[in-house]
GROMACS .gro file of C-alpha atoms in nm:
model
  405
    1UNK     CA    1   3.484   3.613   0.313
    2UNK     CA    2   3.550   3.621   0.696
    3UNK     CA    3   3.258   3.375   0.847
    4UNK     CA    4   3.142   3.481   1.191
    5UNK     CA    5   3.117   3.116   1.252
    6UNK     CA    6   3.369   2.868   1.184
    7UNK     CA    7   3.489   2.547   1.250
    8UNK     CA    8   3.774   2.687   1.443
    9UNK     CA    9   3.540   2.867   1.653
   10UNK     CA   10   3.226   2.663   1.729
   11UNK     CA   11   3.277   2.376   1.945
   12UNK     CA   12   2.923   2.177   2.005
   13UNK     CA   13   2.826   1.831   2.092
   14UNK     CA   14   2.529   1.810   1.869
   15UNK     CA   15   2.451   1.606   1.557
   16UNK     CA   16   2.302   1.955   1.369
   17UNK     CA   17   2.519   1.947   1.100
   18UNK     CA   18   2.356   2.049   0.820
   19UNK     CA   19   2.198   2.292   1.092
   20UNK     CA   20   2.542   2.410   1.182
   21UNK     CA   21   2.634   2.444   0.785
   22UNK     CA   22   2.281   2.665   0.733
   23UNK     CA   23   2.388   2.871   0.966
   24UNK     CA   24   2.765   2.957   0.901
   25UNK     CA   25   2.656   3.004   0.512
   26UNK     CA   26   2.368   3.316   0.686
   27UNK     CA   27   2.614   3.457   0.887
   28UNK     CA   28   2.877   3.461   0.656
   29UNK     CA   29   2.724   3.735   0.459
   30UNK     CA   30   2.672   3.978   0.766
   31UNK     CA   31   2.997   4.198   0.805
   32UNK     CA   32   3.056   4.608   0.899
   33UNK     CA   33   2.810   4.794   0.872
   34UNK     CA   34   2.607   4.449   0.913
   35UNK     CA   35   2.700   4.357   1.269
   36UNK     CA   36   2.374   4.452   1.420
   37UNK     CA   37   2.207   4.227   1.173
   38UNK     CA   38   2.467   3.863   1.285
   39UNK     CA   39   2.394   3.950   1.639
   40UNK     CA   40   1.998   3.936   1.558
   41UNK     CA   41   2.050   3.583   1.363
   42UNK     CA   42   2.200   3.468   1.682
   43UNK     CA   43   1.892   3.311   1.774
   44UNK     CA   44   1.879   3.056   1.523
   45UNK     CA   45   2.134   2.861   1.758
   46UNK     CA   46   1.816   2.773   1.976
   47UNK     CA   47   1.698   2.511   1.743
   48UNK     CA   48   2.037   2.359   1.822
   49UNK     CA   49   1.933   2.171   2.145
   50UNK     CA   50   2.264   1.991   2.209
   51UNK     CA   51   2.480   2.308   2.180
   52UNK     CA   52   2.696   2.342   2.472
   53UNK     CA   53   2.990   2.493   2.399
   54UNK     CA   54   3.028   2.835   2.185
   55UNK     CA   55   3.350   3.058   2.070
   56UNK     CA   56   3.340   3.405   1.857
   57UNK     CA   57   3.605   3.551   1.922
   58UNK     CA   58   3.758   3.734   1.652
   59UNK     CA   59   3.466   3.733   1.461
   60UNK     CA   60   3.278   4.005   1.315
   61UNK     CA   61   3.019   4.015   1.523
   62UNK     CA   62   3.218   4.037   1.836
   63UNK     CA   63   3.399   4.305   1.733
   64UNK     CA   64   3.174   4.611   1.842
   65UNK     CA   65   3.327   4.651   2.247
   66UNK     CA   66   2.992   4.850   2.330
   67UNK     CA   67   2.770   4.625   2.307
   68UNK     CA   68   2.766   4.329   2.581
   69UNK     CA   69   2.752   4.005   2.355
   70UNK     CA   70   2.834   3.762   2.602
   71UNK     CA   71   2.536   3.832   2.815
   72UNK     CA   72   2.334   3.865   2.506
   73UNK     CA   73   2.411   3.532   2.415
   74UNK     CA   74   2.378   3.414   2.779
   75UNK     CA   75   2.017   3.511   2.774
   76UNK     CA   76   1.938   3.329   2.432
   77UNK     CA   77   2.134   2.982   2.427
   78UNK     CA   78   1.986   2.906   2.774
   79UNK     CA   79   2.111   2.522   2.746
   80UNK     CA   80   2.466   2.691   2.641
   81UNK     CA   81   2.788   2.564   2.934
   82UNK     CA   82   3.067   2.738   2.748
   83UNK     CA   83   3.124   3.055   2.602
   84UNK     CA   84   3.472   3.200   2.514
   85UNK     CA   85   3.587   2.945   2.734
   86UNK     CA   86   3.424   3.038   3.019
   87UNK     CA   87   3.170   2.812   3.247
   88UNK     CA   88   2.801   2.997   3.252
   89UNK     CA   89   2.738   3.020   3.624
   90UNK     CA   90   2.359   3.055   3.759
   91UNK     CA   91   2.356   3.461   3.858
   92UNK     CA   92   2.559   3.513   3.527
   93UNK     CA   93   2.277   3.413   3.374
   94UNK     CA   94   2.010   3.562   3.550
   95UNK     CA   95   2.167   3.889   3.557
   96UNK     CA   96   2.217   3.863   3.178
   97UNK     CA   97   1.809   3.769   3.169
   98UNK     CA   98   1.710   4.099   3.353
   99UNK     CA   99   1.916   4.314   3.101
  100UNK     CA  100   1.795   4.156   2.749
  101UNK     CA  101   1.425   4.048   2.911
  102UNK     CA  102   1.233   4.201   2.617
  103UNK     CA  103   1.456   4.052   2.371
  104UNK     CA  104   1.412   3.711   2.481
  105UNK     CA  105   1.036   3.790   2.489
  106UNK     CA  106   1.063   3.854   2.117
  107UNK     CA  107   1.296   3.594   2.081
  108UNK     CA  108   1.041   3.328   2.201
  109UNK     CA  109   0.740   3.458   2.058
  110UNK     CA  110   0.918   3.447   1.708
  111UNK     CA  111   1.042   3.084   1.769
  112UNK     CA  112   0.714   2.979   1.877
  113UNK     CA  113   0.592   3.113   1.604
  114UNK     CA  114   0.837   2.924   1.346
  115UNK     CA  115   0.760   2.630   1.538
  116UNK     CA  116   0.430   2.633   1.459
  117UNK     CA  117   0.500   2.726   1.090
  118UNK     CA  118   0.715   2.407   1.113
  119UNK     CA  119   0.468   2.195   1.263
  120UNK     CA  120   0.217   2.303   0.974
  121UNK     CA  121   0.416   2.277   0.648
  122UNK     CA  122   0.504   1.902   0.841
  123UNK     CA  123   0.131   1.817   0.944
  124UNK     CA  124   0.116   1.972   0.491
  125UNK     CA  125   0.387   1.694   0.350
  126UNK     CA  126   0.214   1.391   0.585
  127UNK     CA  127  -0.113   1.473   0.439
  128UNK     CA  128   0.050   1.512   0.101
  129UNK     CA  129   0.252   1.183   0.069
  130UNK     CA  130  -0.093   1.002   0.234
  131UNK     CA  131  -0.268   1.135  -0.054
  132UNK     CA  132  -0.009   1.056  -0.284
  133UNK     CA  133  -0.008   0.693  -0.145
  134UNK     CA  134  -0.375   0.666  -0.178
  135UNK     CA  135  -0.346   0.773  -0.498
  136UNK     CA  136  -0.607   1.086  -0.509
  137UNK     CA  137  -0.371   1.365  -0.445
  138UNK     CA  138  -0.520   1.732  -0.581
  139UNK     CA  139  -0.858   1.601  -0.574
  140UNK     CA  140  -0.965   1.685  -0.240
  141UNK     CA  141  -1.077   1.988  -0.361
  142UNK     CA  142  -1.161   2.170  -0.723
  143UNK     CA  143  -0.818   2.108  -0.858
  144UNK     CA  144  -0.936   1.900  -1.136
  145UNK     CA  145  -1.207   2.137  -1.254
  146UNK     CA  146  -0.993   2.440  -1.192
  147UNK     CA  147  -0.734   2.212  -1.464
  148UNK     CA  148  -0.994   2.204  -1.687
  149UNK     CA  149  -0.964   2.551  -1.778
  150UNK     CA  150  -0.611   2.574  -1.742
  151UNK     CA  151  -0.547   2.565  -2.108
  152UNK     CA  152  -0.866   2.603  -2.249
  153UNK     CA  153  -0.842   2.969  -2.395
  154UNK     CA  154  -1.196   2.831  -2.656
  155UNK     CA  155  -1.382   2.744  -2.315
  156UNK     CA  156  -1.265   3.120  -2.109
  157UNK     CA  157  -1.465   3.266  -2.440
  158UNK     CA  158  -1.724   3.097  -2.456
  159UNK     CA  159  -1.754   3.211  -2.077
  160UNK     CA  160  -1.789   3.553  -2.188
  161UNK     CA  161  -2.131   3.540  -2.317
  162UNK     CA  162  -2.346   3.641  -2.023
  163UNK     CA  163  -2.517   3.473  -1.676
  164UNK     CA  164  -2.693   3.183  -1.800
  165UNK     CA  165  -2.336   3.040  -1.867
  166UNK     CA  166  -2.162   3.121  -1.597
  167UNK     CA  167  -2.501   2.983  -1.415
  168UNK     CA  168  -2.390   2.671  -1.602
  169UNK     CA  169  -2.017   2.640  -1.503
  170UNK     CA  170  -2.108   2.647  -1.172
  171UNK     CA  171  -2.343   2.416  -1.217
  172UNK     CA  172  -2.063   2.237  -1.374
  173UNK     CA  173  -1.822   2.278  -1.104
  174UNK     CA  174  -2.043   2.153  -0.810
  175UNK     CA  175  -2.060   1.832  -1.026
  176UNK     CA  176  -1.731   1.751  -1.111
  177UNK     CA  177  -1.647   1.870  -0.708
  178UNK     CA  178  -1.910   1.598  -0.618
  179UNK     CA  179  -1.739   1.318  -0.830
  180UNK     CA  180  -1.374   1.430  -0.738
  181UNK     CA  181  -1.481   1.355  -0.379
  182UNK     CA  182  -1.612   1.033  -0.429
  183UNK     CA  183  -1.271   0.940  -0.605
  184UNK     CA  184  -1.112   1.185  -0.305
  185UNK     CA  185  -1.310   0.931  -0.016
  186UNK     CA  186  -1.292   0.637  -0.197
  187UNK     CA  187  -0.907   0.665  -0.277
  188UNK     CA  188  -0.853   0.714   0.111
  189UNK     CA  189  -1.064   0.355   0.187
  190UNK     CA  190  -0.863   0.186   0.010
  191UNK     CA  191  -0.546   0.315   0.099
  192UNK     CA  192  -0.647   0.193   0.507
  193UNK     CA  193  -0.755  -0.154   0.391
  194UNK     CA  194  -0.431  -0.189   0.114
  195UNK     CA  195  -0.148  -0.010   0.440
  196UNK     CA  196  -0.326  -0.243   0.681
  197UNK     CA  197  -0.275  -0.584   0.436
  198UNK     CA  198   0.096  -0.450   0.381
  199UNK     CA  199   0.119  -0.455   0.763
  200UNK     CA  200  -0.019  -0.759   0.850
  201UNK     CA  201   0.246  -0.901   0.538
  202UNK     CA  202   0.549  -0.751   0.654
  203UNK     CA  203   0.494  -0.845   1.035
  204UNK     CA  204   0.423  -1.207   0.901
  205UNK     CA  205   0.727  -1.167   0.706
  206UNK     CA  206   0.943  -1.065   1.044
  207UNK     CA  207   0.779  -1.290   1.201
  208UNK     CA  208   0.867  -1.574   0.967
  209UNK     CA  209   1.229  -1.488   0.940
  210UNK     CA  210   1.263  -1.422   1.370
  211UNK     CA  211   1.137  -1.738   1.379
  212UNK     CA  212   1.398  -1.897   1.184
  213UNK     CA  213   1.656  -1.726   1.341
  214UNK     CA  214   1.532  -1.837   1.710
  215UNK     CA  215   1.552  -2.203   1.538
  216UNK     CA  216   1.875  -2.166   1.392
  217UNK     CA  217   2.041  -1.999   1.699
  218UNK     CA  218   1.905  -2.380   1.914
  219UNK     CA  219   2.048  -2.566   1.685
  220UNK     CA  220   2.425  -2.381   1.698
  221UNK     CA  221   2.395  -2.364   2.037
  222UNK     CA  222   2.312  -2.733   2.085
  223UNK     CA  223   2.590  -2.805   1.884
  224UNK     CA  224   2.828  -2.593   2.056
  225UNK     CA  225   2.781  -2.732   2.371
  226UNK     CA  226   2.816  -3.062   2.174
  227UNK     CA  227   3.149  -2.904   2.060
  228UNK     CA  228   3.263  -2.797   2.406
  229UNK     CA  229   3.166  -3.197   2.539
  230UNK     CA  230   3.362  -3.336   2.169
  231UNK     CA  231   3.661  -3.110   2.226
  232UNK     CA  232   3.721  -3.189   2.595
  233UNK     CA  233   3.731  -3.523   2.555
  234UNK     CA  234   3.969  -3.474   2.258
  235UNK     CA  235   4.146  -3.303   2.540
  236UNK     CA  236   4.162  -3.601   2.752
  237UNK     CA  237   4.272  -3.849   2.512
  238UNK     CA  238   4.546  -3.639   2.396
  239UNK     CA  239   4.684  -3.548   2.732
  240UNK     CA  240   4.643  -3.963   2.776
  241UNK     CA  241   4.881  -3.999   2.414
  242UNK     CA  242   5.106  -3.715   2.551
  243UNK     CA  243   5.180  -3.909   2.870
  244UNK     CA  244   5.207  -4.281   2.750
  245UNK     CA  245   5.434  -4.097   2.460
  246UNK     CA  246   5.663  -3.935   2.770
  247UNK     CA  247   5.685  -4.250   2.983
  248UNK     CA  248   5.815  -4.434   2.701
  249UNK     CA  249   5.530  -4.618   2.549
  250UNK     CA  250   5.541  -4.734   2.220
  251UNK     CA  251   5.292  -4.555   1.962
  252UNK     CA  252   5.169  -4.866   1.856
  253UNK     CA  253   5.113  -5.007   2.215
  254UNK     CA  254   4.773  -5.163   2.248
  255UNK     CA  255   4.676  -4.843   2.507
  256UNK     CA  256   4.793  -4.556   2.261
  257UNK     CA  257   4.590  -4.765   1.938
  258UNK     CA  258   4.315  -4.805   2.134
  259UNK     CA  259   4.389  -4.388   2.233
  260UNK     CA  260   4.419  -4.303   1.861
  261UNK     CA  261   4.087  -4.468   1.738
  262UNK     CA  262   3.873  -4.279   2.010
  263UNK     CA  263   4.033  -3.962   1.826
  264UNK     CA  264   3.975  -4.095   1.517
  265UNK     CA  265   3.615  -4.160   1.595
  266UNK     CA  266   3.527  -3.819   1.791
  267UNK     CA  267   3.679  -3.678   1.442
  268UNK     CA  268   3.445  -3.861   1.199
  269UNK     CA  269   3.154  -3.793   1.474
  270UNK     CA  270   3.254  -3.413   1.491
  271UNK     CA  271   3.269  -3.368   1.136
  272UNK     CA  272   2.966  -3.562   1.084
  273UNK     CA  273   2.765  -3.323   1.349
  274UNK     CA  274   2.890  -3.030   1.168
  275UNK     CA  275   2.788  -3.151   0.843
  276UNK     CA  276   2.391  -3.193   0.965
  277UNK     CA  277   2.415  -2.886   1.135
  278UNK     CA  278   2.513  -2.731   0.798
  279UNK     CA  279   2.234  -2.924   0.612
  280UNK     CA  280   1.917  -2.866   0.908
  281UNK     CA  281   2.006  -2.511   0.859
  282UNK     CA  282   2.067  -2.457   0.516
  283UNK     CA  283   1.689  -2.633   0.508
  284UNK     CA  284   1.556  -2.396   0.722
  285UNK     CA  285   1.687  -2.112   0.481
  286UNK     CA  286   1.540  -2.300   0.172
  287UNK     CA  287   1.209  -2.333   0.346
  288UNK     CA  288   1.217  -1.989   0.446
  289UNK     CA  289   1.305  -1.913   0.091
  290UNK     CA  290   1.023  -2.095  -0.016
  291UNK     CA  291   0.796  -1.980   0.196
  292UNK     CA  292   0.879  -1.622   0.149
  293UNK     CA  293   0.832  -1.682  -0.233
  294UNK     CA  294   0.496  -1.829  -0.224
  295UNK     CA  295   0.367  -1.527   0.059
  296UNK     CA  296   0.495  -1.297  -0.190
  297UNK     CA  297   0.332  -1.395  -0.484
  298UNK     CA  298  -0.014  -1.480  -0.278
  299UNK     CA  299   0.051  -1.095  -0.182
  300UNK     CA  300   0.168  -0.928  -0.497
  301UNK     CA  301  -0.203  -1.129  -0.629
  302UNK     CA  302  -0.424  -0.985  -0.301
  303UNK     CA  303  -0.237  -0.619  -0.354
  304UNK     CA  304  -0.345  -0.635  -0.681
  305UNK     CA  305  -0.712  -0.798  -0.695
  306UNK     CA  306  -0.758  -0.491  -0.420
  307UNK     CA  307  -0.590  -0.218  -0.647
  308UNK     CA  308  -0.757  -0.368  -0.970
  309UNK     CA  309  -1.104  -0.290  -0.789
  310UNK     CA  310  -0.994   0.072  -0.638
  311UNK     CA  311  -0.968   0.141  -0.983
  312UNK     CA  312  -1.267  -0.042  -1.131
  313UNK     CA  313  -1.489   0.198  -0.897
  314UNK     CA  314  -1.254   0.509  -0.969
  315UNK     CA  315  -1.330   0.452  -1.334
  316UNK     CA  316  -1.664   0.426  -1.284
  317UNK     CA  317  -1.628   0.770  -1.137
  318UNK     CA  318  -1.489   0.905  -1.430
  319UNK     CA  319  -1.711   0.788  -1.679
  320UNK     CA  320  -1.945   1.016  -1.498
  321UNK     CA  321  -1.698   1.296  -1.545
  322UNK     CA  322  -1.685   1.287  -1.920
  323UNK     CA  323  -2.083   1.241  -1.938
  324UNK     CA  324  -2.090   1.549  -1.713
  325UNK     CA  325  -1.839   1.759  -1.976
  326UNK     CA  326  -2.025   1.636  -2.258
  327UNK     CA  327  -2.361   1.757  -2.104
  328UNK     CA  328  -2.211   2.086  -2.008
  329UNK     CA  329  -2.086   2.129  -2.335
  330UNK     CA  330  -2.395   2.031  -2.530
  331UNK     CA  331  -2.584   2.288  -2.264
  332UNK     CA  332  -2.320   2.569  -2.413
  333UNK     CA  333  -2.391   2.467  -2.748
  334UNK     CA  334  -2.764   2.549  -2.695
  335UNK     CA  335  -2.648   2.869  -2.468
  336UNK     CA  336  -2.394   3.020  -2.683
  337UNK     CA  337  -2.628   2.949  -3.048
  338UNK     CA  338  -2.930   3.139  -2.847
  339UNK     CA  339  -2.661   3.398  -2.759
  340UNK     CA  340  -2.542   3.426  -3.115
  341UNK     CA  341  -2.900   3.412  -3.290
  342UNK     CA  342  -3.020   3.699  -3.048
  343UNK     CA  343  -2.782   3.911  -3.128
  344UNK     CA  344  -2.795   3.895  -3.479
  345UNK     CA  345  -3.125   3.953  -3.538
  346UNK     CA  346  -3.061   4.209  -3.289
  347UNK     CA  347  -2.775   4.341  -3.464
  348UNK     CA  348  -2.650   4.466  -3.121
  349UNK     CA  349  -2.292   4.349  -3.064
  350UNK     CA  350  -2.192   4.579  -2.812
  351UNK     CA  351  -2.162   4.316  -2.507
  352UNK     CA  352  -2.039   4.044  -2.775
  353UNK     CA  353  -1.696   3.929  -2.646
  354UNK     CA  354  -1.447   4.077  -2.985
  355UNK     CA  355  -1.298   3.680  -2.958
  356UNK     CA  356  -1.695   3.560  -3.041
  357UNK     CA  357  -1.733   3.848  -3.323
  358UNK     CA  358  -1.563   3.660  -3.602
  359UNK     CA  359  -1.739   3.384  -3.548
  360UNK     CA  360  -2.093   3.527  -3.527
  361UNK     CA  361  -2.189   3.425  -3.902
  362UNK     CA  362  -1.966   3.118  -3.902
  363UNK     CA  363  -2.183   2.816  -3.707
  364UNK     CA  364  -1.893   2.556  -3.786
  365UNK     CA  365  -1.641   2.775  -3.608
  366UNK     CA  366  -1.918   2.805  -3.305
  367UNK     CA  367  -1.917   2.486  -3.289
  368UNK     CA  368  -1.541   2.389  -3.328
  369UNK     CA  369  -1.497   2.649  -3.025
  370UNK     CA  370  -1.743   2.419  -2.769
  371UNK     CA  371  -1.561   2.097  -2.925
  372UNK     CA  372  -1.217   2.249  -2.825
  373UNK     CA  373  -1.345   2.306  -2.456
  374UNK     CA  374  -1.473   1.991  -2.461
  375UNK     CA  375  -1.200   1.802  -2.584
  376UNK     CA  376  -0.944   2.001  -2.332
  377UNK     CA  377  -1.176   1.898  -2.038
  378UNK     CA  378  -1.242   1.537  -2.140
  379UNK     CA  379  -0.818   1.510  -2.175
  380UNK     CA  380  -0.744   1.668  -1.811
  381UNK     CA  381  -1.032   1.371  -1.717
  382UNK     CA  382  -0.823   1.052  -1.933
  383UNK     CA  383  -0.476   1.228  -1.810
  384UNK     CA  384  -0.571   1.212  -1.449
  385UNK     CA  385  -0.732   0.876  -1.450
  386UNK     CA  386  -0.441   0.738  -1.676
  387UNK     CA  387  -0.236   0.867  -1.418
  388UNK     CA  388  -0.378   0.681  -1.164
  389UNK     CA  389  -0.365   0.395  -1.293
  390UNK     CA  390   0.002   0.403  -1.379
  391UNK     CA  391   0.087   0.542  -1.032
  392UNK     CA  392  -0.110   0.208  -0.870
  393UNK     CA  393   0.077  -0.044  -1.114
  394UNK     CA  394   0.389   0.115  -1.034
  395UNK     CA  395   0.337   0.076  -0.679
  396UNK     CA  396   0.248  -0.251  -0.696
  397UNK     CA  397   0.542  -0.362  -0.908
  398UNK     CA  398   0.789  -0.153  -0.724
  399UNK     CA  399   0.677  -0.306  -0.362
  400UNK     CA  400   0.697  -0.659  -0.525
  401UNK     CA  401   1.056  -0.621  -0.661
  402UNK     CA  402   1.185  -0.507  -0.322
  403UNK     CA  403   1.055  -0.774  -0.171
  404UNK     CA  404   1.222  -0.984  -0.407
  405UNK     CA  405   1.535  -0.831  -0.363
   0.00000   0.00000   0.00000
């Protein structure tokens, strides 16, 4: 398929690749009959902030002669240099402005508009992965009770049979809202007080290791300039050799011995320097080592003494959930056996919901219907708490090994 943008084509100093990608695989699809439709999508080279230079000739959407592209373009891509190969001067531009005015209105009203769209859904995944870290995401609101019902067909029946239960329910729901936001508020405490002990760690961490490095960087450059002072007198005293050698001198002349020894010894002292160099910072890096180990096992024990309580007082939380379902569900029992009895000695079954009629002379089945709605409410409850608690000890275990590492 013939892309209206191509690498040929688009020349940009910009690092919007995957931008630049997007784009070519949306205009690709616009050809013919489509024109109108590529020249419209033009505008989605304004989030590309660094474009400078742009080229489409020979492309589809160049191709209609009646319409005036460049200026179109002009008025769009206002941080655009190039185009076709030609510099954008000043009163090009404003000219261009003054013909497509109310397009660039629209233009920039729609932009803004995606902006803010943008800024939303990113303001949505912050709050999301906060949650997630704090461990309470989809209970700031009635998610849990709403996933109560979810696939509880027994407890939508048993809903059926008239106001004092859906009286109930809501009853119901304002209590399990009331618990899910002390989980909701807790869960957020925590999270400040458990982020602002993994700050204070991982600066104490930096600060350990910058430390080390400062230390480690005196003692090389002590001995470097210990080098440079070693090596030039090396210098020296071979120069000396070099000369006595040229002037005849014997090697083993009294001057050159006494020559060869001071080499001798500025190599055993050299060698010796380097060597506790070596060792004062290879002790450094086993203290650090040391010390890094111990920090992170005093911190994987703090992280966890403050997660182990988090959950202590979430649980506590949701032992009051499952007293709550087995209240509301003892309530229904009464509700729906009141509903039942009435109606038989009634015999009036008009308003009985037909899912309730086959069990109106069975009480087991009655009851087996509020146990099933029970027991699907009580398992959202364990599923979410278990959840929890997996989700903190993975945390916990997955922060500690990348320390390690």
């Amino acid at each position: 398929m013939h892309s209206i943008v191509t690498e040929r084509t688009l020349h940009m100093q910009s690092h919007g690749g995957a931008l630049v990608r997007r784009i070519v695989s949306v205009f690709s699809e616009y050809r013919g009959s489509k024109r109108l439709r590529g020249k419209r999508n033009i505008d989605r080279f304004r989030f590309m902030f660094n474009l400078r230079v742009l080229n489409l000739e020979g492309n589809p959407v160049a191709q209609n002669m009646d319409f005036p592209l460049s200026e179109y373009i002009i008025t769009l891509l206002p941080n655009l240099h190039y185009y076709e190969y030609t510099f954008i001067k000043s009163e090009m531009r404003e000219k261009a402005q003054i013909r497509f005015c109310r397009e660039l209105r629209e233009v920039e009203y729609m932009q803004e508009k995606e902006i803010q769209a943008r800024e939303s859904q990113a303001r949505e995944q912050s709050e999301a992965k906060r949650l997630a870290s704090s461990f309470v995401d989809h209970l700031d609101g009635n998610q849990l009770f709403d996933s109560f019902w979810r696939d509880d067909a027994d407890g939508r029946v048993l809903m059926l049979v008239g106001q004092q239960a859906q009286e109930l329910a809501e009853e119901y729901e304002k209590d399990v809202f009331e618990l899910t936001q002390e989980i909701y508020k807790l869960g957020l405490k925590r999270f400040v007080e458990r982020d602002e002990e993994i700050r204070d760690f991982m600066d104490n961490l930096q600060d350990g290791q910058k430390e080390l490095q400062t230390l480690g960087q005196r003692e090389i450059e002590d001995f470097l300039q210990y080098k440079d002072r070693v090596f030039e007198e090396a210098r020296i005293t071979l120069r000396l050799l070099e000369q006595n050698v040229m002037h005849g001198d014997d090697e083993d002349s009294l001057e050159n011995l006494k020559l060869s020894d001071i080499m001798d010894k500025l190599n055993v002292h050299f060698e010796d320097a380097l060597n506790d160099m070596w060792l004062v910072l290879m002790s450094q890096e086993l203290h650090l080592h040391e010390t890094i180990e111990e920090s992170t096992t005093n911190f994987h024990r703090k992280i966890s003494d403050m997660m182990s309580k988090f959950l202590e007082q979430s649980q506590s939380f949701f032992v009051q959930l499952r007293e709550i379902s087995v209240h509301f569900s003892e309530n229904m029992t009464e509700i729906v056996t009141r509903f039942i009895s009435t109606k038989l000695a009634m015999q009036d079954f008009e308003d009985v919901p037909p899912e309730l009629r086959m069990c109106m002379y069975d009480r087991d089945a009655i009851l087996n219907l509020i146990a099933g709605m029970k027991d699907a409410h009580t398992f959202r409850i364990d599923e979410r708490e278990d959840r929890m608690a997996t989700r903190s000890k993975e945390f916990i275990d997955n922060m500690v090994n990348k320390l390690n590492k």
